JSON list of C-alpha atoms and ligand atoms in Angstrom, two decimals:
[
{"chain": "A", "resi": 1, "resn": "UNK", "atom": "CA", "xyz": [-34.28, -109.41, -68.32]},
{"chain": "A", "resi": 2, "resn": "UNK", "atom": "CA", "xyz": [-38.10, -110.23, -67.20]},
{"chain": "A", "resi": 3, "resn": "UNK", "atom": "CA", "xyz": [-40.01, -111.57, -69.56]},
{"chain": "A", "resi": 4, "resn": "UNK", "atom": "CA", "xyz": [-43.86, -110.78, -68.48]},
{"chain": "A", "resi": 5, "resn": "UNK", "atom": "CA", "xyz": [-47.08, -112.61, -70.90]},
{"chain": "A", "resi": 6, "resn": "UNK", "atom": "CA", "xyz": [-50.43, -110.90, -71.01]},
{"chain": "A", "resi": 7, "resn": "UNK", "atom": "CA", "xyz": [-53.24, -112.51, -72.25]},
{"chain": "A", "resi": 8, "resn": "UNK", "atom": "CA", "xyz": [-56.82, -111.96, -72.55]},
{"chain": "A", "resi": 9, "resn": "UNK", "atom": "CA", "xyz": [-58.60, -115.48, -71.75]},
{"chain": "A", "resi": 10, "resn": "UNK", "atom": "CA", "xyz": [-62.18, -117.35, -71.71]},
{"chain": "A", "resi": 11, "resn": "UNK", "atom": "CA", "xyz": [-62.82, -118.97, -68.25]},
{"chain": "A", "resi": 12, "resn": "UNK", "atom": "CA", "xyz": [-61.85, -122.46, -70.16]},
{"chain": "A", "resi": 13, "resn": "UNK", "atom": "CA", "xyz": [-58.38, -121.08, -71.33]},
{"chain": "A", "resi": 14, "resn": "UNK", "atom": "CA", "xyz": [-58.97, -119.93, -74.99]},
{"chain": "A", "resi": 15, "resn": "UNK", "atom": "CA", "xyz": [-57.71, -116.70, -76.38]},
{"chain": "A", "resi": 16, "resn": "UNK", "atom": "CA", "xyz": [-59.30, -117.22, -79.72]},
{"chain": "A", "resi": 17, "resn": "UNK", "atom": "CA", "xyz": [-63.28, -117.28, -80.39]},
{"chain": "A", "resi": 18, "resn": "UNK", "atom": "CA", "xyz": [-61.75, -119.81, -83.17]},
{"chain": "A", "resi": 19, "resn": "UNK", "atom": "CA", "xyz": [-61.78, -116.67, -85.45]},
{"chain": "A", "resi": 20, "resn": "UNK", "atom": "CA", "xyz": [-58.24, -114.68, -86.03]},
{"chain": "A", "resi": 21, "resn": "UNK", "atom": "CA", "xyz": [-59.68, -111.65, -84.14]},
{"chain": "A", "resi": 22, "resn": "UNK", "atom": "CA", "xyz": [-60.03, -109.76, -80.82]},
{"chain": "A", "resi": 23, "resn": "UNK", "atom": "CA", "xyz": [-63.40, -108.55, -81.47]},
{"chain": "A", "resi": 24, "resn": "UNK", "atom": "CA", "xyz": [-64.86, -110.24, -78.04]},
{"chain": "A", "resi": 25, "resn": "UNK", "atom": "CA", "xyz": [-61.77, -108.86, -75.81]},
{"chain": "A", "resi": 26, "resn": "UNK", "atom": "CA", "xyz": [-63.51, -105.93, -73.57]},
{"chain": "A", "resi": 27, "resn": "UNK", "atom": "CA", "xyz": [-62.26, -102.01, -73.75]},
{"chain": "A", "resi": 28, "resn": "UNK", "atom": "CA", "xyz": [-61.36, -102.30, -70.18]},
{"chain": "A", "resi": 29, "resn": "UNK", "atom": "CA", "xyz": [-58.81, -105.04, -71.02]},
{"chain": "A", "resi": 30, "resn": "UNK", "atom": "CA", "xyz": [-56.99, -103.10, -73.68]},
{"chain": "A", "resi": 31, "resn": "UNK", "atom": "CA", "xyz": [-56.48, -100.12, -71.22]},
{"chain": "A", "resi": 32, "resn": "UNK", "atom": "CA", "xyz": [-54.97, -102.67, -68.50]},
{"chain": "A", "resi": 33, "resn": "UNK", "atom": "CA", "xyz": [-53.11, -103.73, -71.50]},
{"chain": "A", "resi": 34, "resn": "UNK", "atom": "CA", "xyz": [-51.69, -100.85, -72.58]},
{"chain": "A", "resi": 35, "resn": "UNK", "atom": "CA", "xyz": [-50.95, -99.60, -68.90]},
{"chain": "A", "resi": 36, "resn": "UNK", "atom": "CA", "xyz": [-49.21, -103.04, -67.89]},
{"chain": "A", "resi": 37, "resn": "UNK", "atom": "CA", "xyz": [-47.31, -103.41, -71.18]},
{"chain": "A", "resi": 38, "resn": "UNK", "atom": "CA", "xyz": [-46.48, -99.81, -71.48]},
{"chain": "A", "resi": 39, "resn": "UNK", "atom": "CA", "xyz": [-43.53, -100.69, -68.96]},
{"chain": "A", "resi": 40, "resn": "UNK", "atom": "CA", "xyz": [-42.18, -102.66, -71.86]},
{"chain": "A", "resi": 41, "resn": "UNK", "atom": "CA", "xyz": [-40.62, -101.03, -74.09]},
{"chain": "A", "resi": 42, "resn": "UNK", "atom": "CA", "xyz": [-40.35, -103.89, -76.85]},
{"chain": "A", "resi": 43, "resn": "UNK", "atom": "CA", "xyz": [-42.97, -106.45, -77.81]},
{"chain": "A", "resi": 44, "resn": "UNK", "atom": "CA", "xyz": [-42.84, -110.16, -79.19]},
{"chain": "A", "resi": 45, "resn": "UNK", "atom": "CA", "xyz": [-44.96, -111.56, -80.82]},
{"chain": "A", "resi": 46, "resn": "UNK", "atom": "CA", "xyz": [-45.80, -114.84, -83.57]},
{"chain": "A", "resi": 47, "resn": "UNK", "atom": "CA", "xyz": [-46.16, -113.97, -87.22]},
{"chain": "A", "resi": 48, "resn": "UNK", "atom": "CA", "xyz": [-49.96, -115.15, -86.88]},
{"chain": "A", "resi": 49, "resn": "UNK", "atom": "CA", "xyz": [-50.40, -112.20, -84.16]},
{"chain": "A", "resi": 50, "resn": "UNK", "atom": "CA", "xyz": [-48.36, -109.87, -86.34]},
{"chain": "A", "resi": 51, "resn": "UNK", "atom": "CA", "xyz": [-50.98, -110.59, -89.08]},
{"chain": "A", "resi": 52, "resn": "UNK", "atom": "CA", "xyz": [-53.81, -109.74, -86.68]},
{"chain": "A", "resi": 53, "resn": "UNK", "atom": "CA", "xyz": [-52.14, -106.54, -86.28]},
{"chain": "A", "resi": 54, "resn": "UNK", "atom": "CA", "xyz": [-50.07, -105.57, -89.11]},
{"chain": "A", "resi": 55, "resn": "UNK", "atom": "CA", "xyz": [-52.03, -102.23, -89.54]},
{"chain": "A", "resi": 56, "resn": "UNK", "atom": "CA", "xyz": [-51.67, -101.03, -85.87]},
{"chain": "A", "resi": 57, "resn": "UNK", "atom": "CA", "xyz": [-49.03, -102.25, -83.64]},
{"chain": "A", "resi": 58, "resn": "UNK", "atom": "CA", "xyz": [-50.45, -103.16, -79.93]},
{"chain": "A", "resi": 59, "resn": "UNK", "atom": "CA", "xyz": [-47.84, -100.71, -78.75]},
{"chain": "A", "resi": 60, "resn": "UNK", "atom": "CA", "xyz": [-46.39, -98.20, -81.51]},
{"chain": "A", "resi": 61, "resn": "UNK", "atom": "CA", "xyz": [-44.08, -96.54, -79.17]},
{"chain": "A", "resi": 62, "resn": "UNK", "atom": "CA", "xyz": [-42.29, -99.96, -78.59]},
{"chain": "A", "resi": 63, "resn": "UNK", "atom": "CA", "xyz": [-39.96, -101.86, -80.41]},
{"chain": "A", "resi": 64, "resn": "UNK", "atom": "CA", "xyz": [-42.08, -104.70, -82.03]},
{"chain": "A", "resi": 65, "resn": "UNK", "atom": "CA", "xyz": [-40.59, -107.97, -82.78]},
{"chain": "A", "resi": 66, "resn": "UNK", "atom": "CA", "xyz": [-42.05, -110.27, -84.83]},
{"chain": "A", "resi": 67, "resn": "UNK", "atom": "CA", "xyz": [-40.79, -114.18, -85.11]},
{"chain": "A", "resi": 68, "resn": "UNK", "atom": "CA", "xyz": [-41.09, -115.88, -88.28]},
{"chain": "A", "resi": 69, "resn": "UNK", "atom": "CA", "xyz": [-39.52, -118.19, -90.76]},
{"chain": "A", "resi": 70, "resn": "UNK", "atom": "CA", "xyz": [-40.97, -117.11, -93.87]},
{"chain": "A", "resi": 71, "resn": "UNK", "atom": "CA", "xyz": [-38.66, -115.11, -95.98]},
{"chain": "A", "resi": 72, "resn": "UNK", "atom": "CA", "xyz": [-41.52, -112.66, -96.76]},
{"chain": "A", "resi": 73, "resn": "UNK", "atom": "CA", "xyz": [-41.79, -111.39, -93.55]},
{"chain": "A", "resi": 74, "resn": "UNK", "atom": "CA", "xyz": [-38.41, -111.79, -92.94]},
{"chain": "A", "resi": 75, "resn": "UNK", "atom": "CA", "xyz": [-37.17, -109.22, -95.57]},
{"chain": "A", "resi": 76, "resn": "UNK", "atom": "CA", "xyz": [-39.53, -106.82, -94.34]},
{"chain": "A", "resi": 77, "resn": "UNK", "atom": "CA", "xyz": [-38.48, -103.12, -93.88]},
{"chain": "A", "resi": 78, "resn": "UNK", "atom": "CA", "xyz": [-41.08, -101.58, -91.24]},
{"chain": "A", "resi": 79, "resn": "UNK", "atom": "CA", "xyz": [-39.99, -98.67, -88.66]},
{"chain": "A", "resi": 80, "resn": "UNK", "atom": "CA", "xyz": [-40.25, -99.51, -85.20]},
{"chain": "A", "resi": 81, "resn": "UNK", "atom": "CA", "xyz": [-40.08, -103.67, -86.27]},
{"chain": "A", "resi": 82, "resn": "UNK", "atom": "CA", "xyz": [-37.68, -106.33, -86.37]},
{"chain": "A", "resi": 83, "resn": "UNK", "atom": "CA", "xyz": [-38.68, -109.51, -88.12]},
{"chain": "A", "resi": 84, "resn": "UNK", "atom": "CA", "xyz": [-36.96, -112.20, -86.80]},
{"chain": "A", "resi": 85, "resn": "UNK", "atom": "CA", "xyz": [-36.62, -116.18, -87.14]},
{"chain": "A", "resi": 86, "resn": "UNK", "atom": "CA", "xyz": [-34.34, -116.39, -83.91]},
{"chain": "A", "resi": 87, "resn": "UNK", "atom": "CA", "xyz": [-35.44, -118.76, -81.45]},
{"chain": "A", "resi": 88, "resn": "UNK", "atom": "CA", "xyz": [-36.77, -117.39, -77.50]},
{"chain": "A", "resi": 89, "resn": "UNK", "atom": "CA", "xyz": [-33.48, -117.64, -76.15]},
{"chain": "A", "resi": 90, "resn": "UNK", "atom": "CA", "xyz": [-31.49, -115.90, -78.75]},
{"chain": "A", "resi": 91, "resn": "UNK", "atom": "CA", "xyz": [-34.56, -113.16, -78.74]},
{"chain": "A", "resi": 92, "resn": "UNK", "atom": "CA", "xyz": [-34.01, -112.23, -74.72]},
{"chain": "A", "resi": 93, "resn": "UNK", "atom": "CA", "xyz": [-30.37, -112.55, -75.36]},
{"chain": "A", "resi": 94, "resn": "UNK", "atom": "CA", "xyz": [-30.68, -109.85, -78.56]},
{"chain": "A", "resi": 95, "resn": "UNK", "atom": "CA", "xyz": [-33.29, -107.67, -76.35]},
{"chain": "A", "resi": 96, "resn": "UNK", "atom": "CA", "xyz": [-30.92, -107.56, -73.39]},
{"chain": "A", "resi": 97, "resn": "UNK", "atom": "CA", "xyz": [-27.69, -106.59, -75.49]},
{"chain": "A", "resi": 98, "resn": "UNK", "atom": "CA", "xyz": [-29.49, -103.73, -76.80]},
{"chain": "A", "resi": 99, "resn": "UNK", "atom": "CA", "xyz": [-29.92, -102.57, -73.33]},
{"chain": "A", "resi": 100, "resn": "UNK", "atom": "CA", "xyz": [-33.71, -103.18, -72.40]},
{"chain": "A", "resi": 101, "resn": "UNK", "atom": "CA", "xyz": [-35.12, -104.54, -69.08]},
{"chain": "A", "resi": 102, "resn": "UNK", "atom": "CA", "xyz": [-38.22, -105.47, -69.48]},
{"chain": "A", "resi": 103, "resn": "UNK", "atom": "CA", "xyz": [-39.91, -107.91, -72.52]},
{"chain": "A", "resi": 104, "resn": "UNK", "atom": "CA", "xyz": [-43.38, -107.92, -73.28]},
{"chain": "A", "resi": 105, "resn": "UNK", "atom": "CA", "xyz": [-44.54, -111.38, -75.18]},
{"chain": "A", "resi": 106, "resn": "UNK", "atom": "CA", "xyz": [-48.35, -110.80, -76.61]},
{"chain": "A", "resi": 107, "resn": "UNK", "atom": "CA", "xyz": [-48.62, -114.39, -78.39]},
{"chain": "A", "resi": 108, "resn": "UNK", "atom": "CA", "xyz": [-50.28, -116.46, -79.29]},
{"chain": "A", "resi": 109, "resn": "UNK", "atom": "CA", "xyz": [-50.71, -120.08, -78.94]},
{"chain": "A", "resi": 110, "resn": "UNK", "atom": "CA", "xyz": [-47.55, -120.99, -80.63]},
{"chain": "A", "resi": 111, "resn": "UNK", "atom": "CA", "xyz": [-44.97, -118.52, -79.46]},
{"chain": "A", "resi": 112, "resn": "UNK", "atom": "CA", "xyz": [-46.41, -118.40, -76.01]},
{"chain": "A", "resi": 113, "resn": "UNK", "atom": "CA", "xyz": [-45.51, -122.18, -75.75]},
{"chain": "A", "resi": 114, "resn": "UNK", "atom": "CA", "xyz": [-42.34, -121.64, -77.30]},
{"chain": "A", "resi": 115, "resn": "UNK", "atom": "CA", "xyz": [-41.44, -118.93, -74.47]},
{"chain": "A", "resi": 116, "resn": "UNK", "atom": "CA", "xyz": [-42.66, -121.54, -71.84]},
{"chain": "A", "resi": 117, "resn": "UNK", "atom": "CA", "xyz": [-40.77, -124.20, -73.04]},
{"chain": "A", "resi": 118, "resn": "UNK", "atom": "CA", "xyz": [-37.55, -122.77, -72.41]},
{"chain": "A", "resi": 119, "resn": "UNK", "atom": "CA", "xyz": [-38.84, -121.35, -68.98]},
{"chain": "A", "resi": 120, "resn": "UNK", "atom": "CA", "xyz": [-38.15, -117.98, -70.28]},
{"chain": "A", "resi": 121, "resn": "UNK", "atom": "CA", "xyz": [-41.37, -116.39, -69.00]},
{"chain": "A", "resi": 122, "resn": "UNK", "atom": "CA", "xyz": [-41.04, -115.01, -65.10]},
{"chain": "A", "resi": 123, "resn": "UNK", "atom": "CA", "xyz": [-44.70, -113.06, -64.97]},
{"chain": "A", "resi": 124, "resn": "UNK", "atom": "CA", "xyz": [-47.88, -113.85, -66.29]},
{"chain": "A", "resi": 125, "resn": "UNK", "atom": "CA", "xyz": [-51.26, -111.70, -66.28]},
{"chain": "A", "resi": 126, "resn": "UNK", "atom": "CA", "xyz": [-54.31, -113.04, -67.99]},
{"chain": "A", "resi": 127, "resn": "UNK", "atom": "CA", "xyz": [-57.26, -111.47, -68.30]},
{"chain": "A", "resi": 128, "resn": "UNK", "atom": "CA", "xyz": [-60.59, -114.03, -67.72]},
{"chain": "A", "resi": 129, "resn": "UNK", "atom": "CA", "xyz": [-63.54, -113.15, -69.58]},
{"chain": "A", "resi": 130, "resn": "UNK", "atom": "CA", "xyz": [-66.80, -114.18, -68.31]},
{"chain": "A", "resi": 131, "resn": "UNK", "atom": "CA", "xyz": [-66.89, -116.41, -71.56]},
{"chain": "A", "resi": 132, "resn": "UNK", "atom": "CA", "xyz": [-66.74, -120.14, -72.14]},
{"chain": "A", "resi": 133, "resn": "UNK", "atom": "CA", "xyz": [-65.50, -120.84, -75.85]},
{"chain": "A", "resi": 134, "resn": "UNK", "atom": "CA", "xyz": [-65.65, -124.28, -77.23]},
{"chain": "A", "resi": 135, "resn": "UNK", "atom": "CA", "xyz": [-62.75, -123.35, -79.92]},
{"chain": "A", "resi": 136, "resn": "UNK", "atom": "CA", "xyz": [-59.86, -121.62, -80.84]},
{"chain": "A", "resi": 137, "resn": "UNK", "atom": "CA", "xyz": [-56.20, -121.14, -79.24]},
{"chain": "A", "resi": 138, "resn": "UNK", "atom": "CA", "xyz": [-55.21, -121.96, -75.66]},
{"chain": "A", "resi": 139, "resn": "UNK", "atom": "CA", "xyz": [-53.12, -119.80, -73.87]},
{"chain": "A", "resi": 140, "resn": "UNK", "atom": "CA", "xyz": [-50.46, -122.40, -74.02]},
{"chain": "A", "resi": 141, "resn": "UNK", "atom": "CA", "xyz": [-50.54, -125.39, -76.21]},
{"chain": "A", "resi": 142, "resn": "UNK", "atom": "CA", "xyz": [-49.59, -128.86, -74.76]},
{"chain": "A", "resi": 143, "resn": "UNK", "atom": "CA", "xyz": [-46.26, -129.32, -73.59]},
{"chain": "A", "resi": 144, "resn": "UNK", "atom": "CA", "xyz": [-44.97, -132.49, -72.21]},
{"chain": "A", "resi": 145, "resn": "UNK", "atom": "CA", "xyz": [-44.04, -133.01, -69.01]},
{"chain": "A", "resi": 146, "resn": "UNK", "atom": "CA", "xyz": [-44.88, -129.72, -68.25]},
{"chain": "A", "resi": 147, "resn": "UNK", "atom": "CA", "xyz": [-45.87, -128.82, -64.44]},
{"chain": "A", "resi": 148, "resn": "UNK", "atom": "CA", "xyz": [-45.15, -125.08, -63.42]},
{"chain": "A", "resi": 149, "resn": "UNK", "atom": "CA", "xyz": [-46.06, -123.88, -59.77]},
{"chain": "A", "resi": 150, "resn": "UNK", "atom": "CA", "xyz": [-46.91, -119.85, -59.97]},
{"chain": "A", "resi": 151, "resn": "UNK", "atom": "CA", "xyz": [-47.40, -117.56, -57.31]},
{"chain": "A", "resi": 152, "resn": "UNK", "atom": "CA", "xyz": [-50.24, -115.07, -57.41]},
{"chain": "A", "resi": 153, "resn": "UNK", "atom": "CA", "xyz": [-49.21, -111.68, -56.81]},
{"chain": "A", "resi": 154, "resn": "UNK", "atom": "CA", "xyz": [-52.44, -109.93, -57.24]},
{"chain": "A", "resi": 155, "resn": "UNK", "atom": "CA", "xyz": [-56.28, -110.07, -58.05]},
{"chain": "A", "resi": 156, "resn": "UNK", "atom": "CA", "xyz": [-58.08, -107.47, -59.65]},
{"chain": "A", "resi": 157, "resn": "UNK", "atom": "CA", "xyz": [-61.42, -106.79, -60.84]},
{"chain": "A", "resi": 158, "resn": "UNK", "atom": "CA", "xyz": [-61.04, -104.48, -64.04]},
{"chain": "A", "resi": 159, "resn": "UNK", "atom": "CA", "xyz": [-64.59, -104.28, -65.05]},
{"chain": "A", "resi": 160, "resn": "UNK", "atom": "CA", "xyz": [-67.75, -106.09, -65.22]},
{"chain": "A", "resi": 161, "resn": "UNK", "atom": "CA", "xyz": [-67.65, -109.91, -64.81]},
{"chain": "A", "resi": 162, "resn": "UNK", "atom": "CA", "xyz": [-63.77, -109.27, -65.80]},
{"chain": "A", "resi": 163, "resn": "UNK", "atom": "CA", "xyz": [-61.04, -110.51, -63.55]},
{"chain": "A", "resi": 164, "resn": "UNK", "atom": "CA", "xyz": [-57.15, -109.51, -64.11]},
{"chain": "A", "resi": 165, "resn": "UNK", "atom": "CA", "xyz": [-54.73, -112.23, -62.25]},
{"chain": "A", "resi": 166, "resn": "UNK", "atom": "CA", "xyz": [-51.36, -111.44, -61.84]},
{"chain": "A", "resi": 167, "resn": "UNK", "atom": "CA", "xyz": [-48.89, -114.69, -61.33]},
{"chain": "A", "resi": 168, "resn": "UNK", "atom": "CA", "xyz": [-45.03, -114.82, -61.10]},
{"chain": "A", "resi": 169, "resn": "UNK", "atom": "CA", "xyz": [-43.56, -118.42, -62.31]},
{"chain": "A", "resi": 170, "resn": "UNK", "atom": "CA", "xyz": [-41.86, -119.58, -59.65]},
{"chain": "A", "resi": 171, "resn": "UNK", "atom": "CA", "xyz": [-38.35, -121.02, -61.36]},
{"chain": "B", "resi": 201, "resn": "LIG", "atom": "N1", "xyz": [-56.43, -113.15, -76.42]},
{"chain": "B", "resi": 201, "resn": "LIG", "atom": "C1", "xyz": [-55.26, -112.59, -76.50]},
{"chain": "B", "resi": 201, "resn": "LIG", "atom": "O1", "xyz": [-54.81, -111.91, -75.56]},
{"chain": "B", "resi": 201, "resn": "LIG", "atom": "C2", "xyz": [-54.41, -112.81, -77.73]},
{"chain": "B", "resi": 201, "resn": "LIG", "atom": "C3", "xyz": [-53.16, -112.20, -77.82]},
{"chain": "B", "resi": 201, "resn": "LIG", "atom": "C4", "xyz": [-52.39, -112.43, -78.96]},
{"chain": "B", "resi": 201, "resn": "LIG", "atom": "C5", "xyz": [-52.85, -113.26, -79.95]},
{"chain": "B", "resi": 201, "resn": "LIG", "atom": "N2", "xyz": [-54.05, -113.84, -79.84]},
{"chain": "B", "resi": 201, "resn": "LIG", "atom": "C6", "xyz": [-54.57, -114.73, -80.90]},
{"chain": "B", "resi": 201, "resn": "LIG", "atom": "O2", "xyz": [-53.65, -115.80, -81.11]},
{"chain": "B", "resi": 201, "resn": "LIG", "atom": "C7", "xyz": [-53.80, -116.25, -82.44]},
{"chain": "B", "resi": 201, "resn": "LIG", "atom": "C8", "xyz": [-52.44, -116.63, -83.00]},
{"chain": "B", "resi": 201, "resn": "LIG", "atom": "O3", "xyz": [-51.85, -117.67, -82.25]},
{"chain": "B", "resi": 201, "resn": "LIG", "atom": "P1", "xyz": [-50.99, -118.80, -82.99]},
{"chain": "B", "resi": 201, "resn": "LIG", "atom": "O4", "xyz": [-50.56, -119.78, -81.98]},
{"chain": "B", "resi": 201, "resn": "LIG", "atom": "O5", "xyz": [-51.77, -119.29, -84.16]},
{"chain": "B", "resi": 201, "resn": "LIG", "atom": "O6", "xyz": [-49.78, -118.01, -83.65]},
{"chain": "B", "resi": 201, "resn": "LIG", "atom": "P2", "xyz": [-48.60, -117.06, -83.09]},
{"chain": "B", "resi": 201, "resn": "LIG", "atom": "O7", "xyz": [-48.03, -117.65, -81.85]},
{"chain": "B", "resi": 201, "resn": "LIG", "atom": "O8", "xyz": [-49.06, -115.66, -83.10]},
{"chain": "B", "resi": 201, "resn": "LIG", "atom": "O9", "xyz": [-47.55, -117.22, -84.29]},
{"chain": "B", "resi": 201, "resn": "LIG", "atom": "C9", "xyz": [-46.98, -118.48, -84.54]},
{"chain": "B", "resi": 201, "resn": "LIG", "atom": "C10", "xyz": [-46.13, -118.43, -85.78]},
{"chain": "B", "resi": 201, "resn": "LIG", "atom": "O10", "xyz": [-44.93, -117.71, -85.52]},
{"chain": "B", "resi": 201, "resn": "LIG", "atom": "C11", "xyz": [-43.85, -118.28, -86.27]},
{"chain": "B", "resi": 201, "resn": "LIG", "atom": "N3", "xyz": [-42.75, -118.74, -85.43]},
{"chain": "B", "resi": 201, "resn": "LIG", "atom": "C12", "xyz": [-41.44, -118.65, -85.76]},
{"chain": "B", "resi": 201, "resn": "LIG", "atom": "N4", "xyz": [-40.65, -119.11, -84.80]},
{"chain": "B", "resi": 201, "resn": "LIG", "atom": "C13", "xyz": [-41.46, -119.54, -83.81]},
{"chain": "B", "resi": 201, "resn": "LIG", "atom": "C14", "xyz": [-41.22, -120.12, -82.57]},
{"chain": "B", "resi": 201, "resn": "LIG", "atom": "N5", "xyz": [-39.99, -120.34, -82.07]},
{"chain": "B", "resi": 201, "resn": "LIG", "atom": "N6", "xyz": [-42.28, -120.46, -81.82]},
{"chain": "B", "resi": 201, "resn": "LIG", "atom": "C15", "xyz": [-43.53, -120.24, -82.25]},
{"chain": "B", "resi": 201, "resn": "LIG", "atom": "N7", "xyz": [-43.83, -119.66, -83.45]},
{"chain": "B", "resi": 201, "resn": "LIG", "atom": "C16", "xyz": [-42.78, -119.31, -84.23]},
{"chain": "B", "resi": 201, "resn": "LIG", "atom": "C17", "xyz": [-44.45, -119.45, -87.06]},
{"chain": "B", "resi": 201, "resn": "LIG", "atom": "O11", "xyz": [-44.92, -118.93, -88.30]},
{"chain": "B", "resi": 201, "resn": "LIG", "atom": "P3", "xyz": [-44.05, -118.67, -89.63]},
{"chain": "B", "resi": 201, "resn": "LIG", "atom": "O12", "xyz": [-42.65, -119.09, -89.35]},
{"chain": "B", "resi": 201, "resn": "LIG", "atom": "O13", "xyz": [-44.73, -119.51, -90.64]},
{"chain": "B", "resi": 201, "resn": "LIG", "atom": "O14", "xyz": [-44.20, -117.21, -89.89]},
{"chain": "B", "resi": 201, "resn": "LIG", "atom": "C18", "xyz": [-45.66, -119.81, -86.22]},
{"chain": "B", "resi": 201, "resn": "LIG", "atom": "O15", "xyz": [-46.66, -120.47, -86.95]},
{"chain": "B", "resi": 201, "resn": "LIG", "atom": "C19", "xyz": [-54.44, -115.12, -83.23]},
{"chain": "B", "resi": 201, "resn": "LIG", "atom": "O16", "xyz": [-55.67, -115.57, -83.73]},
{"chain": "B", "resi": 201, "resn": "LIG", "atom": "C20", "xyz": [-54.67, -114.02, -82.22]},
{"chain": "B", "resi": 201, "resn": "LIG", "atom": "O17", "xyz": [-55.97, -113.48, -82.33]},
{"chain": "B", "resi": 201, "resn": "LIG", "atom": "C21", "xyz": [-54.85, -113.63, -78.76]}
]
């Protein structure tokens, strides 16, 4: 199972303008989005993402999964979602059983870390917006003792001022 992250970033590492939006991520993002993530055919993402996009799933033809603890969500009944409080290892584990390949995680802050934590992510694109923003989420929140060498697999400019890097974790 590969587990691959994509992000949309400021230059300083935020992927929040401190407001629960995406209003400042550019088109040109969303279509590298959609064709990266497209080779995913299930998504993960925190209940604080799910919330951003409860109306319109990032991917509809994928199998969203949403990771929560609040019984509210959990007893949710929505096609195409599963609302889950497992933790990332039991999630990959689940995914994999049910046959798939590939796992998109989408965020945010908080689930991103969680993923990282556990060393469960192997490929990580962000996307840097010429932007510096002095709040909001990080890509990854602090974790101790945490010092990850990457490889960069590619460099790509996607649109103005807008640069897509493409880094495997090395494990
Ligand atoms: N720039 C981008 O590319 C991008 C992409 C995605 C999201 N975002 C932004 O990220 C922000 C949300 O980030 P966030 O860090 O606040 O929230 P998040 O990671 O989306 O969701 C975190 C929540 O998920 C639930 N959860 C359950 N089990 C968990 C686990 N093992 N690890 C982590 N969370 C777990 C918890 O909520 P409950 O248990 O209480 O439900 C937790 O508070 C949004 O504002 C969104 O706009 C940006």
């Amino acid at each position: 199972m590969k587990v691959i992250l994509y992000m949309a970033t400021s230059v300083n590492g935020n992927i929040t303008n401190g407001e629960e939006n995406s209003d400042w991520v550019k088109k040109s993002d969303w279509e590298h989005f959609n064709k990266i993530t497209s080779g995913s055919k299930v998504m993960v993402m925190g209940s604080v993402t799910y919330k951003q996009f409860e109306d319109d799933f990032p991917q509809k033809q994928a199998l969203n999964i949403v990771v929560t603890n609040k019984p509210e969500l959990l007893n949710l009944k929505i096609d195409g979602a599963i609302f889950t409080s497992k933790s990332p290892v039991e999630i990959v584990k689940m995914v994999s059983d049910m046959g798939f390949t590939q796992l998109a995680l989408v965020g945010g802050e908080k689930l991103n870390s969680s993923f990282l934590k556990e060393d469960l992510i192997d490929e990580i694109y962000v996307d840097i917006h010429p932007l510096l923003i002095g709040k909001g989420k990080k890509l990854f929140g602090e974790i101790q003792g945490l010092f990850k060498q990457l490889k960069l697999v590619d460099v790509k400019e996607i649109g103005e001022d807008l640069i897509l890097l493409h880094y495997r974790v090395l494990k």
